[in-house]
mmCIF file of C-alpha atoms and ligand atoms in Angstrom:
data_model
loop_
_atom_site.group_PDB
_atom_site.id
_atom_site.type_symbol
_atom_site.label_atom_id
_atom_site.label_comp_id
_atom_site.label_asym_id
_atom_site.label_seq_id
_atom_site.Cartn_x
_atom_site.Cartn_y
_atom_site.Cartn_z
ATOM 1 C CA ARG A 1 105.375 137.423 125.816
ATOM 2 C CA ALA A 2 108.036 136.306 123.156
ATOM 3 C CA LYS A 3 110.619 135.653 125.627
ATOM 4 C CA ASP A 4 108.288 133.313 127.271
ATOM 5 C CA ALA A 5 106.624 131.543 123.964
ATOM 6 C CA GLY A 6 110.726 131.284 122.961
ATOM 7 C CA ARG A 7 111.282 129.239 126.173
ATOM 8 C CA GLY A 8 108.270 127.252 125.662
ATOM 9 C CA VAL A 9 109.358 125.802 122.805
ATOM 10 C CA TYR A 10 113.014 125.297 123.621
ATOM 11 C CA HIS A 11 111.774 123.222 126.858
ATOM 12 C CA ALA A 12 109.518 121.065 124.867
ATOM 13 C CA TYR A 13 112.252 120.178 122.352
ATOM 14 C CA GLU A 14 115.131 119.539 123.940
ATOM 15 C CA PRO A 15 114.190 116.454 125.781
ATOM 16 C CA GLU A 16 112.983 115.090 122.645
ATOM 17 C CA LEU A 17 116.756 115.954 121.339
ATOM 18 C CA HIS A 18 118.331 114.664 124.127
ATOM 19 C CA VAL A 19 116.952 111.408 124.068
ATOM 20 C CA GLN A 20 117.988 110.556 120.508
ATOM 21 C CA ALA A 21 121.215 111.921 121.132
ATOM 22 C CA GLU A 22 120.948 109.338 124.331
ATOM 23 C CA GLU A 23 119.857 106.509 122.505
ATOM 24 C CA ARG A 24 122.632 107.006 119.782
ATOM 25 C CA ARG A 25 125.040 107.176 122.337
ATOM 26 C CA VAL A 26 123.689 103.860 124.108
ATOM 27 C CA LEU A 27 123.573 102.106 120.061
ATOM 28 C CA GLU A 28 127.153 103.518 119.341
ATOM 29 C CA MET A 29 128.738 101.849 122.997
ATOM 30 C CA ALA A 30 127.336 98.603 122.062
ATOM 31 C CA LEU A 31 128.038 98.560 118.145
ATOM 32 C CA ARG A 32 131.537 99.318 119.514
ATOM 33 C CA GLN A 33 131.668 95.720 121.349
ATOM 34 C CA ALA A 34 129.291 93.699 118.727
ATOM 35 C CA LEU A 35 132.417 92.128 116.992
ATOM 36 C CA GLU A 36 133.781 90.714 119.964
ATOM 37 C CA LYS A 37 130.422 89.587 121.785
ATOM 38 C CA ASN A 38 129.811 87.450 118.329
ATOM 39 C CA GLU A 39 126.725 90.055 117.645
ATOM 40 C CA MET A 40 127.484 89.934 114.012
ATOM 41 C CA HIS A 41 127.135 87.471 111.084
ATOM 42 C CA LEU A 42 126.520 87.703 107.403
ATOM 43 C CA HIS A 43 123.379 86.597 105.112
ATOM 44 C CA TYR A 44 123.685 86.047 101.834
ATOM 45 C CA GLN A 45 121.010 86.564 98.832
ATOM 46 C CA PRO A 46 120.818 85.326 95.187
ATOM 47 C CA VAL A 47 122.268 86.782 92.239
ATOM 48 C CA VAL A 48 120.274 84.956 89.380
ATOM 49 C CA ASP A 49 121.356 85.208 85.834
ATOM 50 C CA ALA A 50 118.057 87.264 84.441
ATOM 51 C CA GLY A 51 118.115 85.059 81.075
ATOM 52 C CA THR A 52 118.940 81.394 82.460
ATOM 53 C CA GLY A 53 117.803 81.716 86.355
ATOM 54 C CA ASN A 54 120.698 80.033 86.847
ATOM 55 C CA LEU A 55 122.692 81.202 90.093
ATOM 56 C CA LYS A 56 125.341 83.319 89.517
ATOM 57 C CA GLY A 57 126.791 84.614 93.187
ATOM 58 C CA PHE A 58 125.753 86.173 96.366
ATOM 59 C CA GLU A 59 125.226 89.316 97.978
ATOM 60 C CA ALA A 60 126.666 89.465 101.629
ATOM 61 C CA LEU A 61 124.545 91.597 103.862
ATOM 62 C CA LEU A 62 125.455 92.183 107.261
ATOM 63 C CA ARG A 63 123.301 91.345 110.153
ATOM 64 C CA TRP A 64 123.821 92.577 114.044
ATOM 65 C CA HIS A 65 121.352 91.121 116.652
ATOM 66 C CA ASN A 66 122.214 92.830 120.332
ATOM 67 C CA PRO A 67 120.239 91.311 123.113
ATOM 68 C CA GLN A 68 119.280 94.844 124.460
ATOM 69 C CA PHE A 69 118.147 96.153 121.006
ATOM 70 C CA GLY A 70 117.216 93.042 118.907
ATOM 71 C CA ASN A 71 117.618 93.189 115.467
ATOM 72 C CA VAL A 72 119.640 96.607 114.455
ATOM 73 C CA SER A 73 118.700 97.322 110.360
ATOM 74 C CA PRO A 74 122.293 97.844 108.731
ATOM 75 C CA VAL A 75 120.539 100.954 107.077
ATOM 76 C CA LYS A 76 120.813 102.290 110.859
ATOM 77 C CA PHE A 77 124.269 100.732 112.203
ATOM 78 C CA ILE A 78 126.222 101.160 109.090
ATOM 79 C CA PRO A 79 125.867 104.967 109.046
ATOM 80 C CA LEU A 80 126.419 104.946 112.481
ATOM 81 C CA ALA A 81 129.605 102.740 111.982
ATOM 82 C CA GLU A 82 130.726 105.430 109.351
ATOM 83 C CA ASP A 83 130.045 108.343 112.518
ATOM 84 C CA ALA A 84 131.895 106.179 115.182
ATOM 85 C CA ARG A 85 134.835 105.285 112.998
ATOM 86 C CA LEU A 86 133.748 101.834 113.512
ATOM 87 C CA ILE A 87 133.314 101.104 109.823
ATOM 88 C CA GLN A 88 136.906 99.809 108.892
ATOM 89 C CA PRO A 89 137.090 97.103 111.618
ATOM 90 C CA ILE A 90 133.671 95.898 110.978
ATOM 91 C CA GLY A 91 134.178 96.133 107.212
ATOM 92 C CA GLU A 92 137.289 93.844 107.449
ATOM 93 C CA TRP A 93 135.652 91.840 108.861
ATOM 94 C CA VAL A 94 132.568 90.885 106.665
ATOM 95 C CA LEU A 95 135.079 90.752 103.981
ATOM 96 C CA ARG A 96 137.247 88.255 105.407
ATOM 97 C CA THR A 97 134.397 86.424 106.323
ATOM 98 C CA ALA A 98 132.455 86.524 103.262
ATOM 99 C CA CYS A 99 135.418 85.419 101.224
ATOM 100 C CA ALA A 100 136.285 82.216 103.826
ATOM 101 C CA GLU A 101 132.799 81.274 103.434
ATOM 102 C CA ALA A 102 132.640 81.529 99.686
ATOM 103 C CA ALA A 103 135.827 79.523 99.559
ATOM 104 C CA GLN A 104 133.930 76.606 100.510
ATOM 105 C CA TRP A 105 131.499 76.937 97.381
ATOM 106 C CA PRO A 106 131.710 76.052 93.853
ATOM 107 C CA SER A 107 134.602 78.046 92.187
ATOM 108 C CA GLU A 108 131.473 79.202 89.503
ATOM 109 C CA VAL A 109 129.772 81.072 92.500
ATOM 110 C CA ARG A 110 130.814 84.613 93.287
ATOM 111 C CA ILE A 111 130.492 86.752 96.312
ATOM 112 C CA ALA A 112 129.722 90.430 96.410
ATOM 113 C CA VAL A 113 130.698 92.623 99.634
ATOM 114 C CA ASN A 114 129.329 95.971 100.102
ATOM 115 C CA VAL A 115 132.377 98.508 100.873
ATOM 116 C CA SER A 116 132.192 102.010 102.948
ATOM 117 C CA PRO A 117 133.212 104.916 101.058
ATOM 118 C CA ASP A 118 135.356 105.587 104.266
ATOM 119 C CA GLN A 119 136.949 101.882 104.204
ATOM 120 C CA LEU A 120 138.747 103.510 100.722
ATOM 121 C CA GLN A 121 139.677 106.064 102.324
ATOM 122 C CA ASN A 122 142.026 103.956 104.249
ATOM 123 C CA PRO A 123 145.410 103.554 102.447
ATOM 124 C CA ASN A 124 145.689 100.063 104.227
ATOM 125 C CA PHE A 125 142.374 98.578 102.389
ATOM 126 C CA VAL A 126 144.123 97.205 99.196
ATOM 127 C CA THR A 127 146.300 94.992 102.024
ATOM 128 C CA VAL A 128 143.215 94.199 103.566
ATOM 129 C CA VAL A 129 141.470 92.935 100.404
ATOM 130 C CA THR A 130 145.078 91.139 99.397
ATOM 131 C CA SER A 131 145.227 89.361 102.926
ATOM 132 C CA ALA A 132 141.165 88.468 103.090
ATOM 133 C CA LEU A 133 142.156 86.377 99.594
ATOM 134 C CA ALA A 134 145.208 84.922 100.227
ATOM 135 C CA SER A 135 143.961 83.880 103.948
ATOM 136 C CA SER A 136 140.755 82.351 103.050
ATOM 137 C CA GLY A 137 141.933 80.652 99.247
ATOM 138 C CA LEU A 138 139.420 82.405 96.977
ATOM 139 C CA SER A 139 140.451 83.292 93.678
ATOM 140 C CA ALA A 140 140.152 87.188 93.051
ATOM 141 C CA GLU A 141 137.626 86.773 90.646
ATOM 142 C CA ARG A 142 135.193 85.330 92.889
ATOM 143 C CA LEU A 143 134.894 88.695 94.490
ATOM 144 C CA GLU A 144 132.734 91.610 93.671
ATOM 145 C CA LEU A 145 133.133 94.610 95.740
ATOM 146 C CA GLU A 146 130.024 96.985 95.523
ATOM 147 C CA VAL A 147 130.113 100.414 96.043
ATOM 148 C CA THR A 148 127.991 103.416 95.521
ATOM 149 C CA GLU A 149 128.102 106.380 93.795
ATOM 150 C CA SER A 150 128.843 108.416 96.850
ATOM 151 C CA VAL A 151 132.815 106.962 96.965
ATOM 152 C CA PHE A 152 133.468 109.741 94.367
ATOM 153 C CA MET A 153 132.076 112.595 96.092
ATOM 154 C CA HIS A 154 134.291 112.046 99.053
ATOM 155 C CA GLU A 155 138.273 112.400 97.693
ATOM 156 C CA GLY A 156 137.161 112.187 93.906
ATOM 157 C CA LEU A 157 140.726 110.772 92.799
ATOM 158 C CA GLY A 158 142.047 108.878 95.619
ATOM 159 C CA ALA A 159 138.947 106.919 95.830
ATOM 160 C CA THR A 160 139.580 106.276 92.122
ATOM 161 C CA LYS A 161 143.275 105.347 92.612
ATOM 162 C CA VAL A 162 142.485 102.594 94.917
ATOM 163 C CA LEU A 163 139.978 101.118 92.902
ATOM 164 C CA GLU A 164 142.564 100.791 90.453
ATOM 165 C CA ARG A 165 144.660 98.926 92.556
ATOM 166 C CA ILE A 166 141.668 96.532 93.090
ATOM 167 C CA LEU A 167 141.262 96.115 89.848
ATOM 168 C CA ASP A 168 144.576 94.888 89.405
ATOM 169 C CA LEU A 169 144.163 92.342 91.923
ATOM 170 C CA GLY A 170 141.705 90.750 89.456
ATOM 171 C CA VAL A 171 138.907 91.606 91.997
ATOM 172 C CA ARG A 172 135.857 92.922 90.391
ATOM 173 C CA LEU A 173 133.532 96.087 90.737
ATOM 174 C CA SER A 174 130.336 96.803 90.836
ATOM 175 C CA LEU A 175 128.261 99.972 91.160
ATOM 176 C CA ASP A 176 125.353 99.641 93.701
ATOM 177 C CA ASP A 177 122.297 101.610 93.813
ATOM 178 C CA PHE A 178 122.981 103.237 90.691
ATOM 179 C CA GLY A 179 120.439 106.314 89.659
ATOM 180 C CA THR A 180 120.195 107.242 93.612
ATOM 181 C CA GLY A 181 122.948 109.490 94.399
ATOM 182 C CA TYR A 182 124.966 112.289 91.695
ATOM 183 C CA SER A 183 124.981 110.279 88.470
ATOM 184 C CA SER A 184 127.868 111.588 87.106
ATOM 185 C CA LEU A 185 129.131 109.930 83.942
ATOM 186 C CA GLY A 186 132.476 110.560 83.851
ATOM 187 C CA TYR A 187 133.397 108.105 87.037
ATOM 188 C CA LEU A 188 132.035 105.324 84.738
ATOM 189 C CA SER A 189 134.670 105.674 82.105
ATOM 190 C CA ARG A 190 137.340 106.281 84.406
ATOM 191 C CA THR A 191 136.878 103.021 86.781
ATOM 192 C CA ARG A 192 136.109 99.907 84.710
ATOM 193 C CA PHE A 193 133.056 98.288 86.696
ATOM 194 C CA SER A 194 131.953 95.169 85.714
ATOM 195 C CA SER A 195 128.072 95.524 86.621
ATOM 196 C CA ILE A 196 125.726 98.311 87.805
ATOM 197 C CA LYS A 197 123.134 97.739 90.308
ATOM 198 C CA ILE A 198 119.791 99.666 89.133
ATOM 199 C CA ASP A 199 118.111 100.672 92.148
ATOM 200 C CA ARG A 200 115.000 99.098 93.239
ATOM 201 C CA SER A 201 113.190 102.027 93.687
ATOM 202 C CA PHE A 202 113.813 102.175 89.374
ATOM 203 C CA VAL A 203 112.595 98.591 89.266
ATOM 204 C CA GLN A 204 109.300 99.444 91.274
ATOM 205 C CA GLY A 205 108.764 102.381 89.180
ATOM 206 C CA ALA A 206 108.922 100.447 86.010
ATOM 207 C CA SER A 207 106.194 98.122 87.519
ATOM 208 C CA GLN A 208 103.993 100.663 88.271
ATOM 209 C CA GLY A 209 104.106 101.588 84.824
ATOM 210 C CA VAL A 210 105.755 105.156 86.154
ATOM 211 C CA LYS A 211 107.142 106.277 82.420
ATOM 212 C CA GLU A 212 110.367 107.633 83.365
ATOM 213 C CA ALA A 213 111.593 104.831 85.468
ATOM 214 C CA ILE A 214 110.946 103.168 82.553
ATOM 215 C CA ALA A 215 113.367 105.299 80.407
ATOM 216 C CA ILE A 216 115.728 105.196 82.669
ATOM 217 C CA ILE A 217 116.354 101.249 83.077
ATOM 218 C CA ARG A 218 116.460 101.516 78.737
ATOM 219 C CA ALA A 219 119.376 104.141 79.226
ATOM 220 C CA VAL A 220 121.295 102.453 81.834
ATOM 221 C CA VAL A 221 120.960 99.090 80.255
ATOM 222 C CA ALA A 222 121.895 100.740 76.886
ATOM 223 C CA LEU A 223 125.238 102.801 78.714
ATOM 224 C CA ALA A 224 126.353 99.503 80.248
ATOM 225 C CA GLN A 225 126.155 97.465 76.695
ATOM 226 C CA SER A 226 127.837 99.910 75.262
ATOM 227 C CA LEU A 227 130.604 100.032 77.868
ATOM 228 C CA GLY A 228 130.872 96.255 78.028
ATOM 229 C CA MET A 229 129.185 96.053 81.525
ATOM 230 C CA ALA A 230 126.734 93.910 83.227
ATOM 231 C CA THR A 231 123.268 95.556 84.570
ATOM 232 C CA THR A 232 121.851 93.934 87.598
ATOM 233 C CA ALA A 233 118.185 94.603 88.576
ATOM 234 C CA GLU A 234 117.662 95.349 92.633
ATOM 235 C CA GLY A 235 114.596 93.878 94.475
ATOM 236 C CA VAL A 236 112.573 92.099 92.044
ATOM 237 C CA GLU A 237 110.092 90.864 93.787
ATOM 238 C CA THR A 238 107.238 89.217 91.668
ATOM 239 C CA GLU A 239 107.559 87.309 88.266
ATOM 240 C CA ALA A 240 106.121 89.952 86.562
ATOM 241 C CA GLU A 241 108.915 92.282 87.414
ATOM 242 C CA HIS A 242 111.171 89.894 86.508
ATOM 243 C CA ARG A 243 109.904 89.732 82.805
ATOM 244 C CA MET A 244 109.870 93.149 82.799
ATOM 245 C CA VAL A 245 114.009 93.768 83.676
ATOM 246 C CA GLN A 246 114.641 91.251 81.483
ATOM 247 C CA ASP A 247 112.606 92.915 78.638
ATOM 248 C CA LEU A 248 114.319 95.611 79.419
ATOM 249 C CA GLY A 249 117.662 94.000 79.157
ATOM 250 C CA CYS A 250 119.100 93.522 82.553
ATOM 251 C CA THR A 251 121.857 90.727 82.236
ATOM 252 C CA LYS A 252 121.248 89.822 85.962
ATOM 253 C CA VAL A 253 118.289 90.224 88.894
ATOM 254 C CA GLN A 254 118.212 90.083 92.708
ATOM 255 C CA GLY A 255 115.343 90.223 95.102
ATOM 256 C CA TYR A 256 112.755 88.756 97.280
ATOM 257 C CA TYR A 257 111.369 86.955 94.248
ATOM 258 C CA PHE A 258 114.759 84.853 93.819
ATOM 259 C CA GLY A 259 115.503 84.882 97.339
ATOM 260 C CA ARG A 260 115.766 86.457 100.443
ATOM 261 C CA PRO A 261 119.029 87.338 102.567
ATOM 262 C CA LEU A 262 119.620 83.451 103.905
ATOM 263 C CA PRO A 263 121.491 82.452 106.674
ATOM 264 C CA VAL A 264 125.102 80.874 105.803
ATOM 265 C CA GLU A 265 123.875 77.250 106.167
ATOM 266 C CA GLU A 266 121.069 77.721 103.700
ATOM 267 C CA ALA A 267 123.243 79.919 101.664
ATOM 268 C CA ARG A 268 125.832 77.378 101.199
ATOM 269 C CA ALA A 269 123.680 74.456 100.824
ATOM 270 C CA LEU A 270 121.858 76.285 97.721
ATOM 271 C CA ALA A 271 125.025 77.420 95.857
ATOM 272 C CA ARG A 272 126.197 73.754 96.303
ATOM 273 C CA ARG A 273 122.980 71.819 94.939
ATOM 274 C CA GLY A 274 122.686 74.779 92.590
ATOM 275 C CA TRP A 275 119.075 76.602 91.625
ATOM 276 C CA ASP A 276 116.775 73.548 92.095
ATOM 277 C CA THR A 277 113.940 74.704 89.920
ATOM 278 C CA SER A 278 111.313 71.798 91.239
ATOM 279 C CA ALA A 279 111.329 73.322 94.540
ATOM 280 C CA ALA A 280 109.690 76.641 93.176
ATOM 281 C CA ALA A 281 107.052 74.858 91.679
HETATM 282 P P1 LIG B 1 122.454 97.071 99.013
HETATM 283 O O1 LIG B 1 123.418 96.782 98.978
HETATM 284 O O2 LIG B 1 121.865 97.967 97.897
HETATM 285 O O3 LIG B 1 121.430 96.031 99.518
HETATM 286 C C1 LIG B 1 120.311 95.224 98.934
HETATM 287 C C2 LIG B 1 119.163 95.650 100.031
HETATM 288 O O4 LIG B 1 118.154 95.553 99.642
HETATM 289 C C3 LIG B 1 119.572 94.399 101.112
HETATM 290 O O5 LIG B 1 118.940 95.535 102.390
HETATM 291 C C4 LIG B 1 118.465 93.676 100.941
HETATM 292 O O6 LIG B 1 118.546 92.918 101.943
HETATM 293 C C5 LIG B 1 117.471 94.364 100.078
HETATM 294 N N1 LIG B 1 116.427 93.759 99.495
HETATM 295 C C6 LIG B 1 116.611 92.544 98.537
HETATM 296 N N2 LIG B 1 115.779 92.485 97.781
HETATM 297 C C7 LIG B 1 114.703 92.750 97.869
HETATM 298 C C8 LIG B 1 113.480 92.985 97.581
HETATM 299 O O7 LIG B 1 112.830 92.030 96.854
HETATM 300 N N3 LIG B 1 112.177 94.087 97.975
HETATM 301 C C9 LIG B 1 113.032 94.472 99.073
HETATM 302 N N4 LIG B 1 112.120 95.302 99.717
HETATM 303 N N5 LIG B 1 114.232 94.583 99.910
HETATM 304 C C10 LIG B 1 115.308 93.411 98.967
HETATM 305 P P2 LIG B 1 119.668 95.350 104.343
HETATM 306 O O8 LIG B 1 120.321 93.695 104.223
HETATM 307 O O9 LIG B 1 118.797 96.039 105.118
HETATM 308 O O10 LIG B 1 120.632 96.228 103.703
HETATM 309 C C11 LIG B 1 120.384 97.939 103.334
HETATM 310 C C12 LIG B 1 121.926 98.710 102.849
HETATM 311 O O11 LIG B 1 123.373 98.440 104.285
HETATM 312 C C13 LIG B 1 122.621 97.620 102.069
HETATM 313 O O12 LIG B 1 121.920 97.941 100.703
HETATM 314 C C14 LIG B 1 124.030 98.495 102.060
HETATM 315 O O13 LIG B 1 123.835 99.784 101.268
HETATM 316 C C15 LIG B 1 124.403 97.909 103.463
HETATM 317 N N6 LIG B 1 125.011 96.905 104.047
HETATM 318 C C16 LIG B 1 124.411 96.237 104.208
HETATM 319 N N7 LIG B 1 125.680 95.156 104.411
HETATM 320 C C17 LIG B 1 126.807 95.906 104.466
HETATM 321 C C18 LIG B 1 128.116 95.543 104.540
HETATM 322 O O14 LIG B 1 128.598 94.348 105.211
HETATM 323 N N8 LIG B 1 128.839 97.059 104.621
HETATM 324 C C19 LIG B 1 128.372 97.907 104.032
HETATM 325 N N9 LIG B 1 129.313 99.038 103.690
HETATM 326 N N10 LIG B 1 126.810 98.111 104.184
HETATM 327 C C20 LIG B 1 126.144 96.989 104.258
HETATM 328 MG MG1 LIG B 2 124.838 96.222 97.370
HETATM 329 MG MG1 LIG B 3 122.153 97.589 95.863
HETATM 330 MG MG1 LIG B 4 119.569 99.205 96.761
#
């Protein structure tokens, strides 16, 4: 009977939902204590000048190692941290740690830090940035904050105002994962981004000969050029991809071809000795 069938479906489905919710709950509990238990650290991925191959800086990427769950991907725990209202303390720790580290590097090497939309909703955020710069001694020009298009969805103009105040400090902004969200051009004219980061999906598509991906990279590069912004190609994995994005006019490149996200000591050594091209041979 229909009623029994419905029941059957209900019973078969519920335990799975329950497990998911339970996993989430346990993971969230662990996440709540991750900072105080020293389970978080940063890796740093090289960002390279597309033309000269010189090291421009590093992007800080958050890592979480939990004794029970092992290494948890930021793709999984960042959204969880956002839902659990943990992203503000975690984001502040990332910012302070990255600024303190970058202050140890030669002054031409920059640091890029990812910022969640929720962090820009905090009226205190500008103070947090100011304080991270002051206590580390890092000059504002060396810090770049990466935001995604979604910051403009949340609360439109609120975020724009906070970004204005960040720019007033002398900090740079870049637009991360460009092309994957609601790519409205309005905010590109409202907010002074230093750089547009072209998402890896376009780089990958273009290298596989997808005409649309090539056309989009071309268009973004032309748009950025006319707005006086740099373009960073994300996720460059091969020499052929490097040559391709270079030919398309991207000004900076980042990806496994140039270097994976590195532990702090390795990044520091690389920042200090610069790009040793003989090591790649
Ligand atoms: P994202 O900011 O776009 O960072 C780039 C991601 O691409 C990183 O993944 C990086 O490891 C990966 N990647 C770089 N080069 C290559 C490549 O050549 N091939 C491939 N397949 N992947 C490459 P990761 O570290 O897993 O981070 C994922 C996302 O998590 C980041 O994307 C960012 O949105 C978020 N995230 C990471 N750290 C933080 C953080 O401190 N705060 C916030 N709010 N988000 C963060
Ligand atoms: Mg990023
Ligand atoms: Mg990105
Ligand atoms: Mg991306």
